[in-house]
Coordinates of C-alpha atoms in Angstrom, one line a residue:
M1 CA 134.3 198.7 336.2
P2 CA 133.4 197.1 332.9
Y3 CA 134.7 194.1 331.0
A4 CA 136.9 195.1 328.1
T5 CA 135.0 196.0 324.9
S6 CA 135.8 194.5 321.5
V7 CA 137.2 197.9 320.4
Q8 CA 139.5 198.1 323.5
I9 CA 140.7 194.6 323.0
E10 CA 141.4 195.3 319.3
N11 CA 143.4 198.4 320.2
S12 CA 145.4 196.8 323.0
S13 CA 148.8 195.3 322.8
Y14 CA 151.1 193.2 325.0
V15 CA 153.9 195.7 324.3
P16 CA 153.9 198.0 327.4
N17 CA 152.7 201.5 326.3
I18 CA 151.7 204.1 328.9
D19 CA 149.9 206.1 326.2
G20 CA 147.9 203.2 324.8
I21 CA 146.1 200.1 326.2
T22 CA 148.4 197.3 327.4
R23 CA 147.2 193.7 327.7
I24 CA 148.6 191.9 330.7
S25 CA 147.6 188.2 330.9
K26 CA 148.5 185.8 333.7
S27 CA 151.0 184.1 331.3
S28 CA 152.7 187.4 330.2
F29 CA 152.8 188.7 333.8
M30 CA 154.4 185.5 335.1
N31 CA 156.8 185.5 332.2
F32 CA 157.9 189.0 333.1
L33 CA 158.4 188.0 336.7
G34 CA 160.4 185.0 335.7
C35 CA 162.7 186.7 333.2
P36 CA 162.0 190.2 331.7
R37 CA 164.3 189.4 328.8
Q38 CA 162.3 186.3 327.9
F39 CA 159.2 188.5 328.1
W40 CA 160.8 190.8 325.6
W41 CA 161.6 188.0 323.2
N42 CA 158.0 186.6 323.5
Y43 CA 155.9 189.8 323.5
V44 CA 158.0 192.8 322.3
S45 CA 160.7 191.7 319.8
D46 CA 158.4 190.5 316.9
V47 CA 160.5 187.4 316.6
P48 CA 158.2 184.5 315.6
R49 CA 157.3 182.3 318.5
P50 CA 158.4 178.7 318.3
P51 CA 155.7 176.1 317.7
P52 CA 154.1 174.4 320.7
S53 CA 156.2 171.7 322.2
E54 CA 155.0 168.2 322.9
A55 CA 154.7 169.1 326.6
M56 CA 152.5 172.1 325.8
I57 CA 150.3 170.1 323.5
R58 CA 149.9 167.4 326.1
G59 CA 149.2 170.1 328.8
G60 CA 146.3 171.4 326.7
Q61 CA 144.9 167.9 326.3
V62 CA 145.1 167.2 330.0
H63 CA 143.4 170.6 330.7
E64 CA 140.5 169.7 328.4
V65 CA 140.2 166.3 330.1
M66 CA 140.0 167.9 333.5
E67 CA 137.5 170.5 332.3
H68 CA 135.1 167.7 331.3
G69 CA 136.0 165.8 334.5
L70 CA 134.8 168.7 336.6
L71 CA 131.7 169.4 334.6
R72 CA 130.5 165.9 333.9
G73 CA 132.3 163.8 336.5
P74 CA 135.5 161.7 336.6
D75 CA 133.8 158.8 334.8
V76 CA 134.0 160.6 331.4
I77 CA 137.8 161.1 331.6
Q78 CA 138.8 158.1 329.5
E79 CA 136.2 158.9 326.8
V80 CA 137.3 162.6 326.6
A81 CA 141.0 161.5 326.5
T82 CA 140.3 159.4 323.4
D83 CA 138.4 162.3 321.7
V84 CA 141.3 164.8 322.3
G85 CA 144.0 162.3 321.3
L86 CA 145.7 161.9 324.7
D87 CA 147.5 158.6 325.1
L88 CA 145.3 156.3 327.1
L89 CA 148.4 155.1 329.0
D90 CA 149.2 158.7 330.1
P91 CA 149.7 158.7 333.9
A92 CA 147.3 161.7 334.3
L93 CA 144.5 159.4 333.3
E94 CA 145.1 157.2 336.3
S95 CA 145.6 159.9 338.9
M96 CA 143.0 162.5 337.9
P97 CA 139.9 160.4 338.4
A98 CA 141.2 159.3 341.8
L99 CA 142.0 162.9 342.9
L100 CA 138.6 164.2 341.7
H101 CA 136.7 161.5 343.4
Q102 CA 138.5 162.1 346.7
I103 CA 138.0 165.9 346.4
A104 CA 134.3 165.5 345.6
N105 CA 133.8 163.1 348.5
D106 CA 135.5 165.4 351.0
L107 CA 133.8 168.5 349.8
G108 CA 130.4 166.8 349.5
S109 CA 130.5 166.8 345.7
F110 CA 131.3 169.7 343.3
E111 CA 129.3 172.8 342.9
I112 CA 130.9 174.2 339.7
V113 CA 130.8 178.0 339.3
E114 CA 132.7 178.1 336.0
V115 CA 135.4 176.2 334.1
E116 CA 137.9 177.5 331.6
K117 CA 136.3 180.9 331.2
K118 CA 138.3 183.8 329.8
H119 CA 138.1 187.1 331.6
Q120 CA 139.2 190.4 329.9
F121 CA 138.8 193.4 332.2
H122 CA 139.5 197.0 331.4
D123 CA 141.2 199.0 334.2
K124 CA 143.2 202.1 334.9
M125 CA 146.1 202.0 337.4
T126 CA 148.7 204.5 338.6
V127 CA 152.2 203.5 337.7
A128 CA 155.3 205.2 338.9
L129 CA 157.7 206.1 336.1
E130 CA 160.9 208.2 336.6
S131 CA 159.6 209.6 339.9
Q132 CA 156.3 210.6 338.3
E133 CA 152.9 208.9 338.6
N134 CA 151.2 208.0 335.4
V135 CA 147.8 206.5 334.7
A136 CA 148.1 203.3 332.5
E137 CA 145.2 201.7 330.7
I138 CA 145.3 198.0 331.2
I139 CA 143.3 195.0 330.0
W140 CA 143.8 192.2 332.5
V141 CA 143.4 188.8 330.9
G142 CA 143.0 185.5 332.6
M143 CA 141.5 182.1 331.8
I144 CA 140.9 180.3 335.1
D145 CA 140.9 176.5 335.0
G146 CA 138.0 176.2 337.4
I147 CA 136.0 177.9 340.2
I148 CA 134.1 175.7 342.6
R149 CA 132.0 176.4 345.7
H150 CA 133.5 175.6 349.1
P151 CA 131.2 173.9 351.5
D152 CA 131.4 176.9 353.8
G153 CA 130.1 179.1 351.0
G154 CA 133.2 180.8 349.6
L155 CA 134.8 180.2 346.3
I156 CA 137.8 178.0 345.4
L157 CA 140.1 178.9 342.5
V158 CA 141.4 175.7 340.9
E159 CA 144.6 175.5 338.9
L160 CA 145.8 172.4 337.0
K161 CA 149.5 172.0 336.6
T162 CA 151.1 169.3 334.5
G163 CA 154.7 168.3 335.0
N164 CA 156.1 167.5 338.4
M165 CA 155.4 169.8 341.4
G166 CA 157.5 171.1 344.2
V167 CA 157.5 173.9 346.8
G168 CA 159.1 176.4 344.3
K169 CA 156.5 175.7 341.6
L170 CA 153.7 175.8 344.2
S171 CA 154.9 179.3 345.2
R172 CA 154.8 180.5 341.6
T173 CA 151.4 178.9 341.0
R174 CA 150.1 180.7 344.1
K175 CA 151.1 184.0 342.5
E176 CA 149.0 183.0 339.4
L177 CA 146.0 182.4 341.6
C178 CA 146.5 185.7 343.3
F179 CA 146.5 187.3 339.8
Y180 CA 143.2 185.6 339.0
K181 CA 141.8 186.7 342.4
M182 CA 142.7 190.3 341.6
I183 CA 140.8 190.1 338.3
L184 CA 137.7 188.6 339.8
E185 CA 137.6 191.2 342.6
K186 CA 137.9 194.0 340.1
I187 CA 134.9 192.5 338.2
G188 CA 133.0 192.6 341.5
T189 CA 130.3 190.1 340.8
Y190 CA 131.9 187.1 342.4
D191 CA 131.5 185.9 346.0
D192 CA 134.4 185.9 348.4
I193 CA 137.3 183.9 347.2
T194 CA 138.5 181.9 350.3
H195 CA 140.6 179.0 349.0
F196 CA 143.2 178.1 346.3
M197 CA 143.4 174.5 345.0
Y198 CA 146.2 173.0 343.0
I199 CA 145.7 169.7 341.0
C200 CA 148.9 168.1 339.8
P201 CA 148.2 164.8 338.1
D202 CA 151.9 164.2 337.2
Y203 CA 153.3 164.6 340.7
L204 CA 155.8 162.0 341.8
I205 CA 156.8 161.6 345.5
E206 CA 160.4 162.3 346.1
T207 CA 161.9 159.1 347.5
E208 CA 165.6 159.9 347.7
K209 CA 165.2 162.7 350.2
E210 CA 162.5 164.3 352.3
D211 CA 159.6 165.5 350.1
K212 CA 159.0 169.0 351.3
L213 CA 155.8 169.3 349.3
L214 CA 154.2 166.6 351.5
L215 CA 154.9 168.7 354.6
E216 CA 152.4 171.3 353.3
A217 CA 149.6 168.9 354.5
D218 CA 150.7 169.6 358.1
K219 CA 150.2 173.3 357.8
K220 CA 147.1 174.9 359.3
G221 CA 143.9 174.8 357.2
K222 CA 145.5 172.9 354.3
T223 CA 144.0 169.7 352.8
M224 CA 146.0 167.2 350.6
W225 CA 144.9 164.4 348.4
L226 CA 147.3 161.8 346.8
G227 CA 146.7 159.5 343.9
T228 CA 147.5 155.8 344.0
H229 CA 150.8 155.9 342.2
N230 CA 151.1 159.5 341.2
G231 CA 149.3 162.8 341.4
I232 CA 148.6 165.3 344.2
A233 CA 146.0 167.9 345.0
L234 CA 146.3 170.6 347.6
M235 CA 143.7 173.1 348.9
E236 CA 144.7 176.0 351.1
P237 CA 142.9 179.0 352.6
V238 CA 143.9 182.3 350.9
S239 CA 146.3 184.1 353.2
S240 CA 146.6 187.8 353.6
R241 CA 150.4 187.4 353.5
S242 CA 150.3 185.9 350.0
I243 CA 147.9 188.6 348.7
N244 CA 150.0 191.5 350.2
A245 CA 153.2 190.0 348.8
F246 CA 151.5 189.7 345.4
H247 CA 150.3 193.3 345.3
K248 CA 153.7 194.6 346.4
G249 CA 155.4 192.6 343.6
L250 CA 152.8 193.7 341.1
N251 CA 153.5 197.4 341.7
V252 CA 157.2 196.9 341.2
A253 CA 156.6 194.8 338.1
L254 CA 154.3 197.4 336.5
S255 CA 156.9 200.1 337.1
N256 CA 159.6 198.0 335.5
L257 CA 157.3 196.8 332.7
F258 CA 156.2 200.3 331.6
S259 CA 159.8 201.6 332.0
H260 CA 160.8 199.0 329.4
Q261 CA 163.3 197.3 331.8
Y262 CA 164.1 193.9 330.3
P263 CA 167.2 192.5 332.0
M264 CA 167.9 188.8 331.7
K265 CA 167.7 186.5 334.7
W266 CA 170.2 183.9 333.6
N267 CA 170.3 180.4 335.1
D268 CA 172.7 177.8 333.7
F269 CA 170.2 175.1 334.2
F270 CA 166.7 176.5 333.6
C271 CA 167.7 178.8 330.7
M272 CA 169.4 176.0 328.9
Q273 CA 166.6 173.5 329.5
W274 CA 163.4 175.5 329.2
C275 CA 164.0 178.7 327.2
D276 CA 163.8 178.8 323.4
Y277 CA 165.9 182.0 323.4
N278 CA 168.9 180.8 325.5
M279 CA 171.3 180.9 322.6
A280 CA 170.8 184.6 321.9
C281 CA 171.1 185.5 325.6
Q282 CA 174.1 183.3 326.1
E283 CA 175.8 185.0 323.1
E284 CA 175.0 188.4 324.7
R285 CA 176.5 187.2 328.0
F286 CA 179.7 186.2 326.3
Q287 CA 179.9 189.6 324.6
E288 CA 179.4 191.4 328.0
E289 CA 182.2 189.3 329.6
G290 CA 184.5 190.2 326.7
G291 CA 183.5 193.8 326.6
F292 CA 181.7 193.6 323.2
V293 CA 178.2 194.6 324.1
G294 CA 176.1 195.2 321.0
E295 CA 172.8 196.8 320.4

């Protein structure tokens, strides 16, 4: 199976189309899983996207800092942070070198396979629509934060997550890494992917109640590293349970995606805090409650 050609990429679209070529990136796929209506606003509606938030800009800066930290070693992190404009008092600049040093020490240094490489892979998949099976052309898109070699010979997929981390966010990130694993397996030129690693420089230990994320360290095969004041990294073996659950959810999501099913998943906290389109959806909810559903 080939990488997508420039012509295929140019003729593709994030708008699901069973008769054309549909682009499905990790971000768009996770967006659809999280809320199909938000996916519609972002990828289908043609409404201009809001500008990047300060958190998004900072996230990009921290990603660039980690990229250089992996490639050139933790000692360059302060220098790169200055170059990209990241505040030198940013907590990630304290935790990330400590985490990378610990990981490198326990793994016997880093053997970097690749960092921040964008993969665009052309594929054909059978999708069930209205009780019929249809063949959809898809370009899978993923930019993986890092791939490093495990001491036992397999590959570790690395994902950096800014913001705090918990078991719910860990579960969602695991799905993202399953998505990347699927793409790399389709490409067919990568060694066996045996582990997932999550690096979370902003993590704060929960002090008011039991921190369930820390309990992950007690599970079989998992390794955890903690920063001095903040930050956590976790490595776990890839489980068949996670992979099977991902592919099961993928098949359902593709059917709904190509059927143009975009229901909202409203949450009074997350929608109001994290979605730029919450006002439009909330207005629609009020219309539905009052029996005034518009187009």
